Amino acid sequence: RGGTRQMATGKPVSSRDGRPTVVCVEGNIASGKTTCLEYFSRTSGIEVLLEPISSWRNVRGHNPLALMYQDPERWAITLQTYVQLSMLKQHLSPCSSSVRMMERSIFSAKHIFVENLFRSGKMPEVDHAVLSEWFDWITENISLPVDLIVYLQTSPETCHERLKRRCREEEKVIPLEYLQSIHQLYEDWLFRQTLAPLLVIPADHDLQEMLQQYEARREQILLTPQ
Ligand code: DCP
């Protein structure tokens, strides 16, 4: 890899010094991130990292995801500390492909989920302070480059419907209001952040339409020349 590449916009993209292009797929709970990532995992030369939710449901026999939904005041710090560690591991894991696609990021874990828990009064101030100290230290001392954020933009109502349909045990307690808060935080953060350029994909459509969208925008999503 090297030299300068042309993007769909005609804007030159400088070489990334041998490191892979990093694309983070962001969106509300049940916005369809997994489907998007699985679709592109069939493309050669791309490494896809799904969110390590299975490990959040089983840490040495414990289920911090379920605990957090049952009693956030007590357990949110436990889950979010572990999420932060698992996202850091994802960002830092070696990659031999030219493009890495990730489900969410350490940044949305902090700016969306931790913020939501704190602002809604479900996370004590001291827990928020400790998590923030960790986050600030990590992001100030470790390079975690992101080249593009793909935002699957949904309405909270669509996510609520999809959530009810998929029936994940831990998530049965999630009310529409929770999805509305996550949605609002995403909208506020994504359009303001300076981490990476943003590509917004409306994602309320059915599966077939979404797959067509992904194919039509393949070059934009993977930051590859047309
Ligand atoms: N979660 C959390 N805190 C985080 C990240 C996720 O509490 N920092 C929770 C929200 C969900 C579960 O973990 O209950 C998994 O969330 P995702 O939305 O990331 O995964 P999905 O499988 O729902 O994504 P999609 O349906 O878009 O594929």
XYZ file of C-alpha atoms and ligand atoms in Angstrom:
254
model
C 0.000 0.000 0.000
C 1.191 3.466 -0.609
C 0.755 6.612 -2.648
C -2.456 8.571 -2.885
C -5.826 7.133 -3.740
C -8.890 8.827 -5.226
C -12.136 8.490 -3.310
C -15.643 8.562 -4.787
C -15.831 12.254 -3.914
C -12.703 12.963 -5.953
C -10.921 13.967 -2.747
C -7.480 12.418 -2.420
C -6.984 10.042 0.475
C -3.434 9.858 1.731
C -1.741 6.539 2.376
C -2.132 5.117 5.864
C 1.500 4.078 6.332
C 0.829 0.394 5.976
C -1.918 0.204 8.569
C -5.378 -0.980 7.531
C -8.248 1.377 6.771
C -10.537 1.299 9.801
C -14.298 1.619 9.344
C -16.561 1.634 12.412
C -20.224 0.775 11.963
C -22.359 2.638 14.490
C -26.056 2.702 15.306
C -28.693 2.124 17.953
C -29.379 -1.272 19.533
C -30.900 -3.498 16.817
C -30.209 -0.992 14.037
C -28.807 -3.784 11.856
C -25.052 -3.448 12.375
C -24.476 -7.199 12.464
C -26.265 -7.691 9.129
C -24.156 -4.958 7.560
C -20.922 -6.423 8.885
C -21.838 -9.962 7.892
C -22.638 -8.742 4.386
C -19.170 -7.259 3.947
C -17.433 -10.186 5.634
C -18.000 -12.061 2.359
C -15.683 -9.612 0.561
C -12.081 -10.744 0.362
C -9.421 -8.504 1.847
C -11.729 -7.296 4.628
C -11.534 -8.192 8.247
C -14.791 -7.888 10.151
C -14.846 -7.591 13.938
C -18.254 -8.144 15.485
C -18.985 -6.668 18.889
C -17.863 -9.225 21.477
C -21.338 -9.451 23.037
C -20.924 -13.175 23.796
C -18.047 -12.325 26.127
C -20.178 -9.634 27.846
C -22.706 -12.382 28.595
C -20.090 -14.745 29.976
C -17.079 -13.442 31.888
C -15.741 -16.460 33.711
C -19.274 -17.692 34.189
C -20.837 -14.282 35.016
C -23.260 -12.298 32.832
C -22.560 -8.575 33.345
C -24.912 -7.618 30.451
C -27.888 -9.199 32.211
C -26.801 -7.760 35.567
C -26.619 -4.258 34.091
C -30.155 -4.397 32.728
C -31.437 -5.840 36.039
C -29.791 -3.245 38.302
C -27.865 -0.552 36.404
C -26.980 1.544 39.477
C -25.023 -1.398 40.838
C -23.747 -3.135 37.692
C -23.373 -0.570 34.884
C -19.781 0.173 35.894
C -19.010 -3.541 35.814
C -20.337 -4.034 32.287
C -18.948 -0.777 30.909
C -15.465 -1.414 32.331
C -15.482 -4.760 30.587
C -16.899 -3.307 27.344
C -14.125 -0.696 27.367
C -11.483 -3.401 27.765
C -12.973 -5.587 25.041
C -13.245 -2.644 22.610
C -9.651 -1.657 23.312
C -8.566 -5.214 22.522
C -10.526 -5.040 19.257
C -8.913 -1.747 18.201
C -5.440 -3.093 18.987
C -5.700 -6.621 17.625
C -3.320 -7.278 14.726
C -4.877 -7.046 11.264
C -3.477 -8.537 8.090
C -6.256 -7.242 5.774
C -6.259 -3.869 4.048
C -9.658 -2.919 5.499
C -10.941 -3.542 9.006
C -14.664 -3.116 9.724
C -15.644 -2.911 13.378
C -18.999 -3.059 15.117
C -19.062 0.087 17.209
C -15.920 1.413 18.906
C -14.413 2.356 22.237
C -15.599 5.897 21.404
C -19.315 5.114 21.153
C -19.104 2.858 24.207
C -18.059 5.966 26.146
C -19.862 8.807 24.384
C -23.165 6.959 23.966
C -23.641 4.143 26.463
C -21.691 5.432 29.465
C -23.041 8.962 28.944
C -26.579 7.642 28.716
C -26.274 5.680 31.951
C -24.777 8.666 33.729
C -27.180 11.302 32.430
C -30.231 9.190 33.205
C -29.080 8.830 36.816
C -28.360 5.114 36.434
C -24.614 5.458 36.992
C -23.207 7.074 40.156
C -20.939 10.072 39.588
C -17.899 8.282 41.029
C -18.318 5.352 38.600
C -18.589 7.787 35.711
C -15.468 9.616 36.904
C -13.405 6.420 37.119
C -14.514 5.203 33.692
C -13.772 8.636 32.229
C -10.270 8.630 33.725
C -9.628 5.262 32.080
C -11.075 6.429 28.761
C -9.115 9.692 28.736
C -5.855 7.933 29.576
C -6.357 5.295 26.878
C -7.273 7.732 24.135
C -4.517 10.201 25.024
C -1.779 7.556 25.178
C -2.728 4.929 22.609
C -3.275 5.593 18.940
C -6.683 4.195 17.885
C -7.201 5.463 14.348
C -10.624 5.486 12.680
C -10.936 6.452 8.994
C -14.701 6.376 8.551
C -17.794 6.089 10.698
C -20.760 4.457 8.980
C -23.927 5.432 10.832
C -26.960 3.202 10.371
C -29.591 5.813 11.107
C -32.858 4.365 12.361
C -35.869 5.598 14.235
C -36.020 4.356 17.839
C -39.448 2.861 17.015
C -37.951 0.623 14.305
C -35.278 -0.586 16.717
C -37.912 -1.299 19.338
C -39.881 -3.439 16.882
C -36.761 -5.354 15.831
C -35.742 -5.818 19.453
C -39.106 -7.332 20.344
C -38.870 -9.680 17.373
C -35.379 -10.976 18.130
C -36.199 -11.630 21.789
C -32.721 -11.620 23.320
C -33.303 -12.622 26.960
C -31.308 -9.759 28.595
C -32.973 -7.098 26.394
C -36.620 -7.868 27.252
C -36.576 -5.034 29.794
C -35.468 -2.332 27.314
C -38.248 0.278 26.919
C -38.681 2.564 23.911
C -37.431 5.505 26.023
C -34.034 3.826 26.426
C -33.694 3.532 22.633
C -34.823 7.158 22.265
C -32.031 8.329 24.584
C -29.399 6.251 22.784
C -30.692 7.623 19.465
C -30.468 11.227 20.648
C -26.944 10.771 21.994
C -25.829 9.211 18.715
C -27.292 12.109 16.739
C -25.657 14.699 19.010
C -22.262 12.986 19.053
C -21.905 11.817 15.452
C -22.658 15.113 13.768
C -20.255 16.935 16.089
C -17.318 14.531 16.510
C -13.989 15.148 14.775
C -12.682 11.593 15.031
C -13.453 10.576 11.437
C -15.603 11.459 8.414
C -19.215 10.306 8.683
C -21.326 8.346 6.206
C -25.023 8.252 7.100
C -27.115 5.366 5.778
C -30.869 5.469 6.429
C -31.549 2.048 7.934
C -35.274 1.773 8.670
C -35.804 -0.292 5.496
C -36.300 -4.024 5.336
C -33.412 -6.439 4.982
C -33.532 -6.764 1.199
C -33.498 -3.005 0.677
C -30.631 -2.623 3.158
C -28.531 -5.216 1.353
C -29.100 -3.328 -1.905
C -28.009 -0.115 -0.217
C -24.811 -1.771 1.015
C -24.002 -3.031 -2.461
C -24.733 0.349 -4.045
C -22.488 2.114 -1.537
C -19.776 -0.525 -1.340
C -16.920 1.810 -2.422
C -18.039 4.619 -0.102
C -18.320 2.239 2.840
C -15.006 0.492 2.281
C -13.173 3.685 1.221
C -11.957 1.973 -1.924
C -11.730 3.637 -5.342
C -14.616 3.094 -7.801
N -24.491 -2.493 25.129
C -24.273 -1.760 26.282
N -23.193 -0.949 26.374
C -22.323 -0.827 25.343
C -22.539 -1.535 24.158
C -23.663 -2.377 24.074
O -25.052 -1.839 27.216
N -21.286 -0.030 25.473
C -25.623 -3.431 25.067
C -26.780 -2.985 24.248
C -27.364 -4.284 23.746
C -26.189 -5.225 23.654
O -25.175 -4.637 24.469
O -28.279 -4.798 24.695
C -25.682 -5.418 22.244
O -25.856 -4.209 21.600
P -25.679 -3.862 20.096
O -26.672 -2.884 19.684
O -24.327 -3.405 19.914
O -25.763 -5.176 19.286
P -26.915 -5.627 18.427
O -26.733 -7.081 18.205
O -28.176 -5.160 19.051
O -26.677 -4.824 17.101
P -27.448 -4.920 15.737
O -28.831 -5.432 16.015
O -27.414 -3.532 15.213
O -26.667 -5.883 14.940
